[in-house]
């Protein structure tokens, strides 16, 4: 509890003791009304002075109709009709509710800020042989930084010296530390645990993983769910309407001489209190906020509550294959040259791939292993879903799948080995092919069955890879549908077909050449965002680690948030309407109204906070 919260608590205790004391005394001793007014004013002012002051200040600022204003007229009205303990009581309950809310909001803020903890404060950079401690945004690309054990990794880069273990839990929710050594990439925002490492900076702070993630989380609240927007708009028109109705209710019958003015004023006051929309205004965003926080703690970044709404009703999940359902790191199984030496074939392939970030390219480059003289590479064109067109030593070369070969009119033949076949050719001659193989991710099968468990009707795989591989993966994983040998545009077409059939479709990809599909889907999920900038930008939901099992978890978190929101709306409205009806019939009791306002709000907040606690599977 903060100091401010503790001070409010003290005021609550003092004021409730005094209220209770005077309440008992009032029953026992016969006293004059003026004595009562003075006596109850003490606890009332102790607990309510800031509310009264806030209401007055807001009127001068032109924001008349807020909850402080409602509370002020409701309690002053209670004084006016002689309900002194009620006046103090309403103020008391209001403050209890406020205290409660501030604790709840603080709590879910903290859970998101535990993710914000990834922001590094300093970077130790080596310039002219000297170590300088700078702010991370002052370090340039290509500079060397030193990271000591216990330090946050300030910038993305490649380790050039040393080995260590890093903890990525703030980013991925994965608690096991990962071992890293020379040559490996490390990601800003994780924690260096055991060794001193020297790192060559790969991107400036503004482009680093940590900045992108922080930006994403900070902007999460701007993409509001329909329910959230509705409540904000609702309150803007609803509150003045309530205040005006209450005035009319107090005034019109009294002026017309129907019943006693005392009763009408009391009814109007109860109407006023019960109609306060606080329970919804506070609890709806809090439910989403808690869910976003809880998701981010397990490495699922949701860009806004609107995506949670969509995710909760997803019935079709469409996957990209490479890097999503499979590891995306291919091992080279065979090199089959036709007219050149195996080494030369691999050399040409690796040179052509040297600028590509596609998993196929990375695998061929790492199989080559040696130094690549990129000065031999001329103009390079990446042909999405097919391969690469590049000039090597001034000669036009093609590296890619059968489709690419057919497109450029080179005769080719499929390999008898199973695997992804990468063909290599010049514009006139077939040079040979390389067979590479990818592994299905260990958790993919569980991920698919977990999706079935949460009620997803259809799982689909779209891939640019060959029919034989696609069918193998689809059968192993138990997917409902697959389509192979697709270009990125074909993937969009398939997706549109699924959407136009009335399904709510989530697309899951690795962010490499599937940005069009990510954007076109109802909700785009990118995995393995650690390191892939494209994924963070084009997706609506980002899974920080490569685990496809997180998809069903994200669906469950979203559904829970939505059901809590629904429960709260229904609960609050039911209670309030019930109280209003009872009041209209003539049963008027201010304490019931207090429950209708503050009690409902507290219960709604408690309910909303349940979601923040969900950290299990
Ligand atoms: P997926 O749908 O499995 O993610 P892509 O659409 O990225 O696959 O690529 C489809 C196919 O295109 C790959 O299986 C590969 O045969 C070929 N391909 C794509 N990019 C490259 C590349 N850089 N080098 C060689 N082949 C490539
Ligand atoms: Mg892909």
Coordinates of C-alpha atoms and ligand atoms in Angstrom, one line a residue, residues 320-324 358-359 491 510-514, ligand 2:
X320 CA 2.2 -21.0 -41.7
X321 CA 4.5 -24.1 -41.7
X322 CA 8.1 -23.1 -41.7
X323 CA 9.2 -21.6 -38.3
X324 CA 5.7 -21.8 -37.0
X358 CA 14.4 -16.8 -44.8
X359 CA 14.9 -20.0 -42.7
X491 CA -2.2 -17.8 -48.9
X510 CA 6.7 -16.3 -38.1
X511 CA 6.5 -12.8 -39.6
X512 CA 8.9 -13.8 -42.5
X513 CA 7.1 -13.1 -45.8
X514 CA 3.7 -13.6 -44.3
Ligands
LIG2 MG1 7.1 -18.5 -43.9

